[in-house]
mmCIF file of C-alpha atoms in Angstrom:
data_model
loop_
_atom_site.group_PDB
_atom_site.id
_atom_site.type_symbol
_atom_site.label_atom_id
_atom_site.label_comp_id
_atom_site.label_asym_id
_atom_site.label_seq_id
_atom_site.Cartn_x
_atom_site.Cartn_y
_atom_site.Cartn_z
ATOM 1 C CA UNK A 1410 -95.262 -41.398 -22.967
ATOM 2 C CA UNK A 1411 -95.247 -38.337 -22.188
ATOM 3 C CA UNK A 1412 -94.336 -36.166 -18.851
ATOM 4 C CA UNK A 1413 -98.271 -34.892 -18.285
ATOM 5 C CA UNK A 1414 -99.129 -38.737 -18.658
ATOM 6 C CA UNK A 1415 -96.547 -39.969 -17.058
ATOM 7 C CA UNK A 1416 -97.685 -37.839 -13.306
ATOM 8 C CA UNK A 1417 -100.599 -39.797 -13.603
ATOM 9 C CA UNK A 1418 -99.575 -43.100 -13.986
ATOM 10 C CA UNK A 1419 -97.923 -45.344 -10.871
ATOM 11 C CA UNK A 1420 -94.524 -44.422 -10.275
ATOM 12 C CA UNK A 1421 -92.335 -47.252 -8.319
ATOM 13 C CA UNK A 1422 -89.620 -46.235 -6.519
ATOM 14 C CA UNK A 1423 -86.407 -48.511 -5.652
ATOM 15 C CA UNK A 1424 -83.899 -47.155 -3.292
ATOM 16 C CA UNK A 1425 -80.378 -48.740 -3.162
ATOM 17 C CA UNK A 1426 -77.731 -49.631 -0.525
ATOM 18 C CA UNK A 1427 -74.555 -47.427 0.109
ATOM 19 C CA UNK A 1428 -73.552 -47.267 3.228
ATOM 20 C CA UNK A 1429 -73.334 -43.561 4.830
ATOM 21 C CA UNK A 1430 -74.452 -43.189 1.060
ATOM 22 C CA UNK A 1431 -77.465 -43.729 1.501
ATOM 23 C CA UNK A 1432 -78.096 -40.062 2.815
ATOM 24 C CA UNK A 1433 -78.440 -39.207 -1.073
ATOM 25 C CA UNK A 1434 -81.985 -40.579 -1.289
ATOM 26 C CA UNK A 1435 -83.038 -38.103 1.360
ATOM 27 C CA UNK A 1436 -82.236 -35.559 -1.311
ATOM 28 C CA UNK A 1437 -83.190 -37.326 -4.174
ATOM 29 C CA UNK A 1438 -86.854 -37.277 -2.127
ATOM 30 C CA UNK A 1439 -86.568 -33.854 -1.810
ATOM 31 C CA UNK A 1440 -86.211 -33.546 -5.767
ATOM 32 C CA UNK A 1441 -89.690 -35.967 -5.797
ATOM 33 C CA UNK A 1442 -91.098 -33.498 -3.370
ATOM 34 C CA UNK A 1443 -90.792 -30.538 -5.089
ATOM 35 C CA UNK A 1444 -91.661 -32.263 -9.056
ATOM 36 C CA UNK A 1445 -94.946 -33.137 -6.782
ATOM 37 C CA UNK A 1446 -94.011 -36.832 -7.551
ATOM 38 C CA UNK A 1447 -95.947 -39.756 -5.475
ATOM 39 C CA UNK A 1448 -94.270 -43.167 -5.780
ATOM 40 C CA UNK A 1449 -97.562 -46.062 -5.593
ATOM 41 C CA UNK A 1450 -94.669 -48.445 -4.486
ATOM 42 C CA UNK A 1451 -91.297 -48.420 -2.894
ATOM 43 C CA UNK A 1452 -88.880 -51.142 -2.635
ATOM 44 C CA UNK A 1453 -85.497 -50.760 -0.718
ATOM 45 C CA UNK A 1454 -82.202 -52.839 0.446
ATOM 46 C CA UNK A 1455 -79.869 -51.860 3.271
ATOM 47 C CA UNK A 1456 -79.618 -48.261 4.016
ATOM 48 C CA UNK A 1457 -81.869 -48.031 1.050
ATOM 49 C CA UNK A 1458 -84.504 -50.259 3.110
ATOM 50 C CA UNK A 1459 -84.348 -47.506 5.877
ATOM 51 C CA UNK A 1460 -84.945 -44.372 4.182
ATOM 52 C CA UNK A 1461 -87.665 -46.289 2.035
ATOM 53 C CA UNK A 1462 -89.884 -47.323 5.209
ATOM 54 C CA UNK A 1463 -89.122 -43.806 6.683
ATOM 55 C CA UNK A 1464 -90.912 -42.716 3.780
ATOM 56 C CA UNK A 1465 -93.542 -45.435 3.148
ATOM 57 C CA UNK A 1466 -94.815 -44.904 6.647
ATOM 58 C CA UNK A 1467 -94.723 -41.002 5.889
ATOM 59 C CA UNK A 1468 -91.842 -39.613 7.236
ATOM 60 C CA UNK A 1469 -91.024 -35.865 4.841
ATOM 61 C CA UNK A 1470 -87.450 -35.715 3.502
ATOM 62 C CA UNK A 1471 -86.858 -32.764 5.836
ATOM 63 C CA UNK A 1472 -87.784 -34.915 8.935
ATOM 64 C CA UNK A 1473 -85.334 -38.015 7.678
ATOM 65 C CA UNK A 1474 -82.717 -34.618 7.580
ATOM 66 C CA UNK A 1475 -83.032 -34.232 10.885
ATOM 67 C CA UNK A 1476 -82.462 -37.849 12.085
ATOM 68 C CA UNK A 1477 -79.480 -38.305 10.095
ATOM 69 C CA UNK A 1478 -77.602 -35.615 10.513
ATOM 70 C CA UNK A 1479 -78.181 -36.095 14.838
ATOM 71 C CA UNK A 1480 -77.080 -39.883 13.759
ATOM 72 C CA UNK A 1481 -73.428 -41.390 14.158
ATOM 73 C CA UNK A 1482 -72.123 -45.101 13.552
ATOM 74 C CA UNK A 1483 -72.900 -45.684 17.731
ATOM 75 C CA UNK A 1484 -76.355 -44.982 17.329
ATOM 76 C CA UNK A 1485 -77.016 -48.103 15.332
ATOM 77 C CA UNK A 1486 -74.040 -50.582 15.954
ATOM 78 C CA UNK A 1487 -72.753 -51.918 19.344
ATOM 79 C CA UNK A 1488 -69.648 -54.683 19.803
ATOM 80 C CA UNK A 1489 -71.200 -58.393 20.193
ATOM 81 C CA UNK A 1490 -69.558 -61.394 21.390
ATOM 82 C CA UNK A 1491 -71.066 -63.642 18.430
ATOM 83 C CA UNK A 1492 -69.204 -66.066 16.160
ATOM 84 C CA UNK A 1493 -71.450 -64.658 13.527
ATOM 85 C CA UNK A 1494 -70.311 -60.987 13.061
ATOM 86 C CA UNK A 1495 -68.358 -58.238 15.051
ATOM 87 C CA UNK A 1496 -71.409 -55.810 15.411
ATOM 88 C CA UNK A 1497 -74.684 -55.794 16.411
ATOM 89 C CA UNK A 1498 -77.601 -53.823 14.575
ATOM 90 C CA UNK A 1499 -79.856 -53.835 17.487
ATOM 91 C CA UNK A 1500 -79.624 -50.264 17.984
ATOM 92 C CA UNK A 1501 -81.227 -49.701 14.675
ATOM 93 C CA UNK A 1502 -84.056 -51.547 14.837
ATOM 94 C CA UNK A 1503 -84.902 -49.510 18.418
ATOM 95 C CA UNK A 1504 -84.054 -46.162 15.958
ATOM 96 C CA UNK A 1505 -86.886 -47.340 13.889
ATOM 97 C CA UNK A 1506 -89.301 -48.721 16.527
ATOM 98 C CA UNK A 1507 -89.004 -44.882 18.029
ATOM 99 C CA UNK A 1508 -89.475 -43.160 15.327
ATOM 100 C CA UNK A 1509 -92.754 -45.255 13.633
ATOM 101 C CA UNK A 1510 -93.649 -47.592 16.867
ATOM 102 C CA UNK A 1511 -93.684 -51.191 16.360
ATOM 103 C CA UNK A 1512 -95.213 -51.298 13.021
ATOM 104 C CA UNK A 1513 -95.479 -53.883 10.376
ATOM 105 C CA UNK A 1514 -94.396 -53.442 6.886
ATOM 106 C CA UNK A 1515 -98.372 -54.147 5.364
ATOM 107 C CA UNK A 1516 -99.572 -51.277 7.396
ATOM 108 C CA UNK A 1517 -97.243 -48.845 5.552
ATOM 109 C CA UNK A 1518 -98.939 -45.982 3.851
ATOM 110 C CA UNK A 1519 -97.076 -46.841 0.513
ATOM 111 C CA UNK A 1520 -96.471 -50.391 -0.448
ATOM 112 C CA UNK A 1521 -93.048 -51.648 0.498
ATOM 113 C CA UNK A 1522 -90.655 -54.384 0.138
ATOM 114 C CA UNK A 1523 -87.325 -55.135 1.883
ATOM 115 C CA UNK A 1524 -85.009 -56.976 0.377
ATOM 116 C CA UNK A 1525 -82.539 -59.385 2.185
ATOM 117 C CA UNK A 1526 -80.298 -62.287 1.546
ATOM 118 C CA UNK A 1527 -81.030 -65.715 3.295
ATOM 119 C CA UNK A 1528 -77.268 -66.259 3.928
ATOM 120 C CA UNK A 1529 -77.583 -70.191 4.551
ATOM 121 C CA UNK A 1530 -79.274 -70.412 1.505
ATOM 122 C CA UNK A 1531 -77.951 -67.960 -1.016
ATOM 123 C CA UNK A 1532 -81.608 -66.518 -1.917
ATOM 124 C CA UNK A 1533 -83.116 -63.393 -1.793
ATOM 125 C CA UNK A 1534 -86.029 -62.520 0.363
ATOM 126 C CA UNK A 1535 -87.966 -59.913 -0.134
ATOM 127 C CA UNK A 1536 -90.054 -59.178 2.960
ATOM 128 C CA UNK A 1537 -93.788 -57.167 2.101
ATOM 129 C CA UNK A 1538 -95.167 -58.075 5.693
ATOM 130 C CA UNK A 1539 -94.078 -58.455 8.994
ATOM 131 C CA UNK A 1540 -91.937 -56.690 11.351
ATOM 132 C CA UNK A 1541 -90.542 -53.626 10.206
ATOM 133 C CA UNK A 1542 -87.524 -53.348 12.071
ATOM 134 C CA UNK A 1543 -87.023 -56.855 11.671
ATOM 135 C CA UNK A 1544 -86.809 -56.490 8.031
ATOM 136 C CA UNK A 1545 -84.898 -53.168 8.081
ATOM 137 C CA UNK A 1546 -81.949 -54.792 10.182
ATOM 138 C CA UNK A 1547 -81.702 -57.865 7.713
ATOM 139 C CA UNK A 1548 -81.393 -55.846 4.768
ATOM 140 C CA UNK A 1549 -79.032 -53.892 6.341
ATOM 141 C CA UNK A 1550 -76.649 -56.389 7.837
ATOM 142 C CA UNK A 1551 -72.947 -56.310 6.294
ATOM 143 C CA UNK A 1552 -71.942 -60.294 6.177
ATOM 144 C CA UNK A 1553 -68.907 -60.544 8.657
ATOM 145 C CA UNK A 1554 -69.096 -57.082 10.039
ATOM 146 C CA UNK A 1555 -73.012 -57.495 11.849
ATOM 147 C CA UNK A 1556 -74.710 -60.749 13.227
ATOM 148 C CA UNK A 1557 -77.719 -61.623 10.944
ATOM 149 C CA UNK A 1558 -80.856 -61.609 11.850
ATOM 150 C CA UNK A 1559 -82.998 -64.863 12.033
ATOM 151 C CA UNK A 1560 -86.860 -64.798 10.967
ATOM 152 C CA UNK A 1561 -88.546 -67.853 9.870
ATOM 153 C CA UNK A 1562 -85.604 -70.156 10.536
ATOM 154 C CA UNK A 1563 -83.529 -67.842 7.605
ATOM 155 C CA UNK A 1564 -80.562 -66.561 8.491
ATOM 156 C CA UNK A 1565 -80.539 -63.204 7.192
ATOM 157 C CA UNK A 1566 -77.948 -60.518 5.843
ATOM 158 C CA UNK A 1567 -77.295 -56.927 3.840
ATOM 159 C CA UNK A 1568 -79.815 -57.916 1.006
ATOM 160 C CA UNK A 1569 -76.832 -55.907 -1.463
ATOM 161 C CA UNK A 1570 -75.410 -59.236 -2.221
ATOM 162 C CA UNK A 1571 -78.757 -60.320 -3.959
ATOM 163 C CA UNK A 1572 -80.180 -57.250 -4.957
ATOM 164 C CA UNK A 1573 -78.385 -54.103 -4.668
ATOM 165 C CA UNK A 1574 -80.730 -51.390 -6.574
ATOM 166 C CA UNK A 1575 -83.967 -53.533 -6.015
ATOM 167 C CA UNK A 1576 -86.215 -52.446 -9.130
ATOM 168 C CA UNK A 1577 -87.407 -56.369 -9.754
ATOM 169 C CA UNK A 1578 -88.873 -56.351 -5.969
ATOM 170 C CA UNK A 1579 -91.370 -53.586 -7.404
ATOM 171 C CA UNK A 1580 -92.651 -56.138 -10.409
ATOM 172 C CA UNK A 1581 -95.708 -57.253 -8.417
ATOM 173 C CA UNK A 1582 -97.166 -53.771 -7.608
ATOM 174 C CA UNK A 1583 -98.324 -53.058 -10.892
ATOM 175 C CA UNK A 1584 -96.039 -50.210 -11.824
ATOM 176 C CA UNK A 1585 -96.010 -48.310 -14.462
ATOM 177 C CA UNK A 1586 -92.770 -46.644 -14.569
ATOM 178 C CA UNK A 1587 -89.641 -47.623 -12.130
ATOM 179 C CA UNK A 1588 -86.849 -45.119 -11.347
ATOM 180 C CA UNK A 1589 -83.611 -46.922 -9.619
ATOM 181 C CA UNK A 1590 -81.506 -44.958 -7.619
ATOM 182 C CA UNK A 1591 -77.944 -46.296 -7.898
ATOM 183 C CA UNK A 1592 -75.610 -45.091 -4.891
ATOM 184 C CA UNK A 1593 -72.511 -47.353 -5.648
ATOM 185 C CA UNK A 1594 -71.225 -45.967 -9.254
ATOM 186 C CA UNK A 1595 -68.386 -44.068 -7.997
ATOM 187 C CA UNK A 1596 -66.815 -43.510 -4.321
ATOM 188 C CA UNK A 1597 -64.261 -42.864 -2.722
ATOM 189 C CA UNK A 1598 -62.280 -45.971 -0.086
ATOM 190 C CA UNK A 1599 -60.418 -44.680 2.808
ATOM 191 C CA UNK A 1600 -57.377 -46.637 3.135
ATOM 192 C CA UNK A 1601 -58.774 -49.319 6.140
ATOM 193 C CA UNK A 1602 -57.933 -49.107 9.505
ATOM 194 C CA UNK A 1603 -59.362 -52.207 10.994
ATOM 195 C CA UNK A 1604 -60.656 -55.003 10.304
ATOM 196 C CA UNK A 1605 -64.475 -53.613 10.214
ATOM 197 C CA UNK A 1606 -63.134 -51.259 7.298
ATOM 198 C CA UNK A 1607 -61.497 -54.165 5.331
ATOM 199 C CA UNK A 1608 -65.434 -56.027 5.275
ATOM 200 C CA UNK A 1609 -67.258 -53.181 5.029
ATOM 201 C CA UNK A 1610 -64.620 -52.181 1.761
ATOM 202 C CA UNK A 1611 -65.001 -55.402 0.556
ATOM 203 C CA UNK A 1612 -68.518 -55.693 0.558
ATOM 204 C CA UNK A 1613 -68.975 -52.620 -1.635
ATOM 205 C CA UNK A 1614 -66.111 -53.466 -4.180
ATOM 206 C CA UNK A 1615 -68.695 -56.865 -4.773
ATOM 207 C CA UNK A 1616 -71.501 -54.786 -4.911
ATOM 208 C CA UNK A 1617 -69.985 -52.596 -7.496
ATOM 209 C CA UNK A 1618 -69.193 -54.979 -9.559
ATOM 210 C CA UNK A 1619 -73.494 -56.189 -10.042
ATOM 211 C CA UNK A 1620 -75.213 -52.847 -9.328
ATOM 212 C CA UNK A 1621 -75.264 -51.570 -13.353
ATOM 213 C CA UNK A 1622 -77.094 -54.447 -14.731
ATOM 214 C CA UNK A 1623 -79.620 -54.260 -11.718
ATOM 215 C CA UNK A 1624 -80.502 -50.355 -12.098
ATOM 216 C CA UNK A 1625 -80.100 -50.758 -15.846
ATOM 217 C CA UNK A 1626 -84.386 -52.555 -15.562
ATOM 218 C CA UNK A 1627 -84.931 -49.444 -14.329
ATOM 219 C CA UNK A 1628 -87.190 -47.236 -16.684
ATOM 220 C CA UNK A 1629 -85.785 -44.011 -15.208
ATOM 221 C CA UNK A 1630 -82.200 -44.207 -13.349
ATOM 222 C CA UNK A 1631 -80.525 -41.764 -11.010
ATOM 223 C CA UNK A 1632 -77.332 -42.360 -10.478
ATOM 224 C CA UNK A 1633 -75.169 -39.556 -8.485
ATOM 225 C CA UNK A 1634 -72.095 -38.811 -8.623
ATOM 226 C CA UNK A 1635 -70.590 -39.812 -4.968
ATOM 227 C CA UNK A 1636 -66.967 -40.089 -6.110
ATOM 228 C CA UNK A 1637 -65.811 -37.806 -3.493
ATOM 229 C CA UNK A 1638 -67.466 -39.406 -0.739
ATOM 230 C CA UNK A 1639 -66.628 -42.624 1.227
ATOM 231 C CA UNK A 1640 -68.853 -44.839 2.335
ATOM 232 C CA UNK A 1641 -68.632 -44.438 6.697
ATOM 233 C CA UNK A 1642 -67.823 -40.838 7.231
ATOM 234 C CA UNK A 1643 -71.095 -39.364 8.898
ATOM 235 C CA UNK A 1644 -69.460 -35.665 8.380
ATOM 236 C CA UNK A 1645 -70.536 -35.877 5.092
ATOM 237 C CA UNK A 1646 -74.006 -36.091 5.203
ATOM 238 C CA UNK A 1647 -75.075 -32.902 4.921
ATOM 239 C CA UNK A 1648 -73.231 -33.102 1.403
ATOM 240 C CA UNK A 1649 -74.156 -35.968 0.249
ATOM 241 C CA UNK A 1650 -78.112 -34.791 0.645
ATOM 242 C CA UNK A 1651 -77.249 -32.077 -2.002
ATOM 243 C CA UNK A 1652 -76.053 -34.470 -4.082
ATOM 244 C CA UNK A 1653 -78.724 -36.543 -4.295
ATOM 245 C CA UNK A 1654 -80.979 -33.837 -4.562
ATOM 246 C CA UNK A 1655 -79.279 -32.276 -7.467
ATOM 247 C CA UNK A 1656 -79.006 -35.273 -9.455
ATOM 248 C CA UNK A 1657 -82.797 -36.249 -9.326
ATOM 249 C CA UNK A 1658 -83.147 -32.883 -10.186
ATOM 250 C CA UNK A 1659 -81.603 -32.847 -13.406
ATOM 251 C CA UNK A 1660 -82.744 -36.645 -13.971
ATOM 252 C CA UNK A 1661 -86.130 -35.669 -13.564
ATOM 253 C CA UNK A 1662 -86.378 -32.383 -15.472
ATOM 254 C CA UNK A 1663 -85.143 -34.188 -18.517
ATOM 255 C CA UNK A 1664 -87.612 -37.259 -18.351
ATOM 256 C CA UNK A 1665 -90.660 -35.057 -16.901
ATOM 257 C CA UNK A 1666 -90.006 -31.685 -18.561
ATOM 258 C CA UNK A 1667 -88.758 -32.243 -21.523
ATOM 259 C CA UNK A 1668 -88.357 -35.970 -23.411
ATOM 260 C CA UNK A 1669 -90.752 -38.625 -23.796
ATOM 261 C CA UNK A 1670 -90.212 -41.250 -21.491
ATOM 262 C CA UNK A 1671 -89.535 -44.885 -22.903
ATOM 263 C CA UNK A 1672 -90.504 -47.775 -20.412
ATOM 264 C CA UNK A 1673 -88.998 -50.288 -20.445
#
């Protein structure tokens, strides 16, 4: 297949969790943006799941920019008194509600799916309808450090513990090509300095260890390297755009410029 046919055929797009991280797809967006590349279908988990219905319901790379770099961990956590986790997410699901309105995820311009983890259960649920910011604060709740959410008598957490790089969520939308973009290769851990850091740490070393053989269905994979970058600093963000960018960059003028593209 090659690059001219591959801009016409239906491109799906899965964004993975990371964390602060997760400021890499903005750039990697940017990279779409400028190759003139539409994704038919985008699929996301965690932070992932947030910059993925930012997009869906057609939020530009430059105006996700601007809302993360004016963000900081208070804007979306707050202490909670519940046996279930240390933190609440509420915060983020009034981010969302103010920057789309109280939207549901079938009325998204682009086709999306959230993925979560039905904690009592050990499945993954993969959410194509419904409340947005519902969906958004599952997928993006860290087991231990942030209550789950509860929809549909499921008890629901960070969706990275299921489905990290979510490219299988995208198998009923009739895509041609999938590109995967893989957060969790290589960072950097601060040393922890309470007991927030110790879950959050642990959480990613787990994910680590499943993310390759979930990007690897991927057709196309972008995989940047984060390795000096941790996973909570928000000062980094600016960075961490530029290194998202530059990686789809290079990613994509290989597979669309250059090389025939083998799917998968």
């Amino acid at each position: 297949m090659t690059a001219k046919t591959i801009l016409r055929k239906n491109i799906g797009l899965a964004l993975g969790g990371g964390s602060v991280l997760g400021s890499a797809h903005i750039g990697v967006l940017k990279a779409f943006d400028e190759f003139n590349l539409k994704p038919k279908g985008i699929s996301g988990t965690s932070i992932g799941a947030l910059v993925a219905t930012m997009y869906a319901f057609g939020k530009t790379w430059k105006e996700m920019e601007k809302v993360a770099l004016e963000l900081n961990w208070l804007d979306v956590s707050s202490m909670s008194l519940s046996k279930y986790g240390l933190l609440s997410n509420e915060k983020l699901g009034k981010l969302i509600n103010k920057q789309l309105g109280d939207v549901n995820i079938e009325d998204a311009n682009i086709p999306l799916a959230i993925v979560a983890a039905d904690v009592a259960r050990g499945e993954k649920v993969v959410f194509r309808s419904g409340s947005v910011a519902k969906a958004v604060m599952a997928s993006s709740c860290i087991p231990g450090v942030y209550i789950p959410i509860e929809i549909n008598n499921m008890l629901l957490v960070d969706g990275g513990i299921v489905e990290n790089v979510p490219v299988s969520s995208l198998s009923d939308m009739n895509m041609d090509v999938t590109i995967g973009v893989d957060l969790t290769s290589e960072h950097q851990k601060k040393k922890p300095e309470n007991i927030i850091d110790v879950l959050v740490n642990s959480f990613h070393i787990t994910l680590k260890n499943a993310r390759k053989q979930q990007s690897q269905k991927a057709d196309i994979r972008i995989a940047p390297n984060l390795s000096k970058f941790n996973i909570r600093d928000t000062d980094q963000i600016q960075e961490l755009i530029k290194a998202g960018y530059s990686e789809a960059k290079n990613v994509l003028e290989k597979q669309f410029l250059s090389e025939e593209i083998t799917v998968n």
